[in-house]
Structures are given as structure tokens and as C-alpha cells.
XYZ file of N, CA, C and O in Angstrom:
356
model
N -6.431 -1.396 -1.450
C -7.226 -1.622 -2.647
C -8.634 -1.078 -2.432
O -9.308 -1.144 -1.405
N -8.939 -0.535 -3.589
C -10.646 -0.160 -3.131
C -11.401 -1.298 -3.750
O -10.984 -2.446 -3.909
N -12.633 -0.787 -4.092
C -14.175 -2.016 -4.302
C -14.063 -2.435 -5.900
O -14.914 -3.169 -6.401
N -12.687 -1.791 -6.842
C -12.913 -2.655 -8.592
C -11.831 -3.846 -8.253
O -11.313 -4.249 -7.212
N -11.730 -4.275 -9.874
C -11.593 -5.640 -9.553
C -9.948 -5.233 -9.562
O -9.291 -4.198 -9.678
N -9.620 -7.008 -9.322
C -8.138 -7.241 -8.909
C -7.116 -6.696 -9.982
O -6.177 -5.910 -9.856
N -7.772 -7.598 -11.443
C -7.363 -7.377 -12.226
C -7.100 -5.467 -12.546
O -6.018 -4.882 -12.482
N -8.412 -4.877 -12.872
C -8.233 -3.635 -13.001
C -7.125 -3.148 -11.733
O -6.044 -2.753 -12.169
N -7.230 -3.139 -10.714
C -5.805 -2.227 -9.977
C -4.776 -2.927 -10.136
O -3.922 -2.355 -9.458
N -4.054 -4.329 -10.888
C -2.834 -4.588 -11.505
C -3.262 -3.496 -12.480
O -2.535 -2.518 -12.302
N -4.171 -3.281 -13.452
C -4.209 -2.190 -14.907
C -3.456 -0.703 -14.201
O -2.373 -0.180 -14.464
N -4.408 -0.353 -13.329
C -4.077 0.933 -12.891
C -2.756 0.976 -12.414
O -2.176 2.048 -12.591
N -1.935 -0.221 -11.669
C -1.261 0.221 -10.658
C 0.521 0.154 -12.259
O 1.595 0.711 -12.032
N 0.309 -0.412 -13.213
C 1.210 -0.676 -14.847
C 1.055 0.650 -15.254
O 1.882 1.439 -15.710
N -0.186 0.775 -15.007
C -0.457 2.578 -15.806
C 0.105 3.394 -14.766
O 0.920 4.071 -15.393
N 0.163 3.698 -13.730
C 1.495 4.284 -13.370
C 2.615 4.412 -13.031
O 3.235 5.423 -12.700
N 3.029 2.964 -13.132
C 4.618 2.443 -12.830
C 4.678 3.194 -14.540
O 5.330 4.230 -14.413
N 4.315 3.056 -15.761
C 5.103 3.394 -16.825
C 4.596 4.477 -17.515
O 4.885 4.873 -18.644
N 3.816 4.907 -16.722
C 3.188 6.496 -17.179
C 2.400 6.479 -18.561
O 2.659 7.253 -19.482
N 1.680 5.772 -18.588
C 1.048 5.561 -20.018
C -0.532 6.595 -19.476
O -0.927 7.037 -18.397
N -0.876 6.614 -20.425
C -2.077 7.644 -20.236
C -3.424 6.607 -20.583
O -4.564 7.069 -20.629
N -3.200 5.488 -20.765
C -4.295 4.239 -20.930
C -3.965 3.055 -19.985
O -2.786 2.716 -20.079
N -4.391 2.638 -19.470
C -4.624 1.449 -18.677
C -4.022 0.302 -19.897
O -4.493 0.061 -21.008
N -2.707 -0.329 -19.162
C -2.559 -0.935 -20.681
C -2.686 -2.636 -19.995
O -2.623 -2.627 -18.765
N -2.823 -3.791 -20.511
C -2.584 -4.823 -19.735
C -0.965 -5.839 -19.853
O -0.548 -6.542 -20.774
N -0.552 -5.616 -18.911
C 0.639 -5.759 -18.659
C 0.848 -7.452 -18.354
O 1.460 -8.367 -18.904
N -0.148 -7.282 -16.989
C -0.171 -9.015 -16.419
C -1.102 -9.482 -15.989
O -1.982 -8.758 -15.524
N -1.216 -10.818 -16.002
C -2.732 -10.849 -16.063
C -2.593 -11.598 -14.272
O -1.598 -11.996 -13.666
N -3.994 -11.543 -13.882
C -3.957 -12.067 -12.737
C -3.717 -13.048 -11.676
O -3.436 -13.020 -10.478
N -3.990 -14.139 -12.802
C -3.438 -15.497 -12.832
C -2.193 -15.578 -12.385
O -1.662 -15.907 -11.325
N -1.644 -14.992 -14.016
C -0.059 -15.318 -13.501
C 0.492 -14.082 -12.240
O 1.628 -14.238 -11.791
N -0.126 -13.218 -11.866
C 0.024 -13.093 -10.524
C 0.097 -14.332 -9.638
O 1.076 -14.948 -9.217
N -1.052 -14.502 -9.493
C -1.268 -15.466 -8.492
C -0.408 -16.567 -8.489
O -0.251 -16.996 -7.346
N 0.486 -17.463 -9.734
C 0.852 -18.152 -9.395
C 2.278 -18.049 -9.262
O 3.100 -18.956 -9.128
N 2.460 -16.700 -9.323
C 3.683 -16.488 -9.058
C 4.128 -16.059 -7.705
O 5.312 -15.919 -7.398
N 3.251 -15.882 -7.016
C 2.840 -15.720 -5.856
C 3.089 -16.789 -5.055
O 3.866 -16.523 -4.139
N 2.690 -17.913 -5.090
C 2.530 -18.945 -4.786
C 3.648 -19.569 -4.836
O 3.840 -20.411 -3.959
N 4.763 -19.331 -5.920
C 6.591 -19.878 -5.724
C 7.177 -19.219 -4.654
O 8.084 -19.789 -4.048
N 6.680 -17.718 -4.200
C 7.466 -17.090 -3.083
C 7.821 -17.911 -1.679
O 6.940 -18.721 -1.395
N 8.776 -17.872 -0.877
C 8.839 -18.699 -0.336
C 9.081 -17.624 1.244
O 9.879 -16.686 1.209
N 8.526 -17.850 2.126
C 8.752 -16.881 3.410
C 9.942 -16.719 3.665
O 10.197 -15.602 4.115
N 10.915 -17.507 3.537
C 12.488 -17.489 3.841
C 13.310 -16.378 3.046
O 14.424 -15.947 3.345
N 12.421 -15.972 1.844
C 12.929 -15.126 0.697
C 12.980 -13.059 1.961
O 13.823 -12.186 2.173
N 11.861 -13.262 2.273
C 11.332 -12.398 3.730
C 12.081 -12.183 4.752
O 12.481 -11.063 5.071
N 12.337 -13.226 5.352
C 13.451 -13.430 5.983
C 14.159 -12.888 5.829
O 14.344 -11.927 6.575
N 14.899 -13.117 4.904
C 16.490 -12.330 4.420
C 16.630 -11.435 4.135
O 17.568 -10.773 4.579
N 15.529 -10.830 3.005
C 15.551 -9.513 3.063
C 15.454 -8.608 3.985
O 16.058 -7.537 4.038
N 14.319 -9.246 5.076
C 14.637 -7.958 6.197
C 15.815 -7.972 6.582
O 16.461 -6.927 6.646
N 16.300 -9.097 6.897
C 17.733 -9.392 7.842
C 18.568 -7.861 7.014
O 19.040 -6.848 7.531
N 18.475 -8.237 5.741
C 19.740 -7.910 4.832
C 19.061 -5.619 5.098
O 19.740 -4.650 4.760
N 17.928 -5.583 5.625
C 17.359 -4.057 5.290
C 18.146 -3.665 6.246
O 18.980 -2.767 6.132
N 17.825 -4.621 7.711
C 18.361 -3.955 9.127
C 19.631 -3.552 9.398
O 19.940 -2.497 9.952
N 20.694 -4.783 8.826
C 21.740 -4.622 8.418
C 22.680 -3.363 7.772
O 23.730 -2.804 8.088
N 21.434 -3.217 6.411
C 21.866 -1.648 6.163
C 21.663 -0.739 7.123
O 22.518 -0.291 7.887
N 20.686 -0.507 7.087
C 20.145 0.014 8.485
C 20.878 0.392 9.455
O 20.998 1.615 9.528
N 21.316 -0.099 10.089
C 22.302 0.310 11.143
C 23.770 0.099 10.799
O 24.596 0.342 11.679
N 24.251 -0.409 9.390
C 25.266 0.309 8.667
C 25.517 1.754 8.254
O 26.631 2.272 8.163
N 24.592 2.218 8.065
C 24.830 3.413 7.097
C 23.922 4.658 7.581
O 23.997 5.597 6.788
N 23.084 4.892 8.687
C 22.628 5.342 9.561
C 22.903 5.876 10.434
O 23.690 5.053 10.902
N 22.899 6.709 11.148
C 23.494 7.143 12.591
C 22.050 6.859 13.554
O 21.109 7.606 13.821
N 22.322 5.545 13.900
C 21.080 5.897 14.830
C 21.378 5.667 16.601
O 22.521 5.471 17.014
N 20.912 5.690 16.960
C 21.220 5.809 18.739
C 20.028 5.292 19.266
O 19.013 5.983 19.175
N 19.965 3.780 20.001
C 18.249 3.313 20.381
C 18.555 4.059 22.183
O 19.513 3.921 22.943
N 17.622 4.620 22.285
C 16.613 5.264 23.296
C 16.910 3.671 24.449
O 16.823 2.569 23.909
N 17.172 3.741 25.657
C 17.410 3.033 26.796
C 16.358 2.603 27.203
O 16.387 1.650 27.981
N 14.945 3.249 26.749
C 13.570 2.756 27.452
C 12.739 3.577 26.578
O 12.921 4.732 26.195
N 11.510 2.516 26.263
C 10.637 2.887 25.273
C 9.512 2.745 25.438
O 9.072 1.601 25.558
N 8.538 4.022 25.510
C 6.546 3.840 25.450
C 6.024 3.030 24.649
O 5.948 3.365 23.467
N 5.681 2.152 24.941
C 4.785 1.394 23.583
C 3.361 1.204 24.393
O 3.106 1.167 25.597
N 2.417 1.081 23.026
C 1.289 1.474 22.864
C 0.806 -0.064 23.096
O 1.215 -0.952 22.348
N -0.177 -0.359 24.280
C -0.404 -2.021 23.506
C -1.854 -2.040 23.486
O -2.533 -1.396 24.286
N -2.383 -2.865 22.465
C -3.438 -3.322 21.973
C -4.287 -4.073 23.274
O -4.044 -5.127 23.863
N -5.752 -2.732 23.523
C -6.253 -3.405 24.749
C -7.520 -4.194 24.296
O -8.400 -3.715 23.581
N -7.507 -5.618 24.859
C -8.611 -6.212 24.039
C -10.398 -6.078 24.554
O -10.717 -5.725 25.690
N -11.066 -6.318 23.827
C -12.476 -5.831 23.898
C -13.077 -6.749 25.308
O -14.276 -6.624 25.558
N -12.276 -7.609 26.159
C -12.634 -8.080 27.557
C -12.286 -6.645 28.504
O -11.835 -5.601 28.032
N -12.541 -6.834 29.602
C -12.147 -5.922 30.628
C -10.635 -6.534 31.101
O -10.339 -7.703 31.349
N -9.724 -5.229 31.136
C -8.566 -4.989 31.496
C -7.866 -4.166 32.317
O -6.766 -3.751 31.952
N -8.131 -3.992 32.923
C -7.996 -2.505 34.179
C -6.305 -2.565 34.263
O -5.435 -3.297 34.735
N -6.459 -0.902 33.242
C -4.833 -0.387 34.065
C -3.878 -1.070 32.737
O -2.725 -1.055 33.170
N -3.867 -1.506 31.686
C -3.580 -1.983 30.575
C -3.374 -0.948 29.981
O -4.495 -0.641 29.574
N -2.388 0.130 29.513
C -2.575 0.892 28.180
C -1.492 1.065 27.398
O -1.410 1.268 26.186
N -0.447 0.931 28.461
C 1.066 1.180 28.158
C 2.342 0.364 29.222
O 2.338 -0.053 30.381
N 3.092 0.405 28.404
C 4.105 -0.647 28.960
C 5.646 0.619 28.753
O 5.956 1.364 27.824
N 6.243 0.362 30.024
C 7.424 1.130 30.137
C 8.599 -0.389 29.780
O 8.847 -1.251 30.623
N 9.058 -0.375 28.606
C 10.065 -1.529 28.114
C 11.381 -1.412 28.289
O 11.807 -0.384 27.763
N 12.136 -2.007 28.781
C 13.769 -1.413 28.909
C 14.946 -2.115 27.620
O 15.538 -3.138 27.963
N 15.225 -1.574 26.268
C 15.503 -2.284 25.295
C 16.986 -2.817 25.900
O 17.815 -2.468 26.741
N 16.768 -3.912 24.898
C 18.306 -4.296 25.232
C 19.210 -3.709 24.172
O 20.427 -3.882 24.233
């Protein structure tokens, strides 16, 4: 999001889900918000479950035996911290 208001980028973001050439008002912020607020984390949950699922249904993928990852070095002193050699299961 940039620095206008909330409301205006719901305007902008209606004006190009339906291609209108005016900022039209679709929804108002409120009822954003309180619809927001029924979501429930478990809803999250499942859906990822249900993405990964596809995911490695319908995919050809092959996981790599050992993997570089990058880790987050924190602003204390850490000597020798930059990367981790991981062996996936």
C-alpha cells in the first residue's frame, strides 16, 4: 500500500478488478474490516494444506537432498552465522 487512504486503494484496487475507467465505490471499509474479523486462522490452515496437496499432485517436482538457506543474522554479534547446510527430510 502506499501513503492514500485505506478506503481509496479498496477504490483503486474495484477499479481494476472490473476495469471501470472511474474509481467506483464498491465496499466500504468498515465492512471490510468487519468482515475481516469473522475470518478464522483455521480457514488458513486448510487452504494451504489443500495448495500443497495440489502441489505435489499435479507437479513434477523432485526436493533437492540438501538445501542453502539464507538465515537472518541479528543486529548482536554473531561470528560465522550466514548460512546453514540443511539435510531435508
Amino acid at each position: 500500500m502506499n501513503n492514500s487512504s485505506y478506503q481509496a486503494e479498496l477504490d483503486n484496487f474495484y477499479k481494476a478488478l472490473f476495469h471501470h475507467e472511474v474509481a467506483k465505490r464498491v465496499i466500504y471499509k468498515g465492512n471490510l474490516s468487519k468482515a475481516r474479523a469473522k475470518l478464522k486462522y483455521d480457514a488458513f490452515v486448510d487452504l494451504n494444506d489443500h495448495m500443497i496437496d495440489f502441489f505435489y499432485r499435479n507437479f513434477d517436482f523432485h526436493r533437492a537432498e540438501t538445501a542453502l538457506i539464507r538465515v537472518f543474522i541479528p543486529p548482536f554479534p554473531c561470528p560465522g552465522v550466514t548460512t546453514l547446510n540443511v539435510k531435508r527430510i
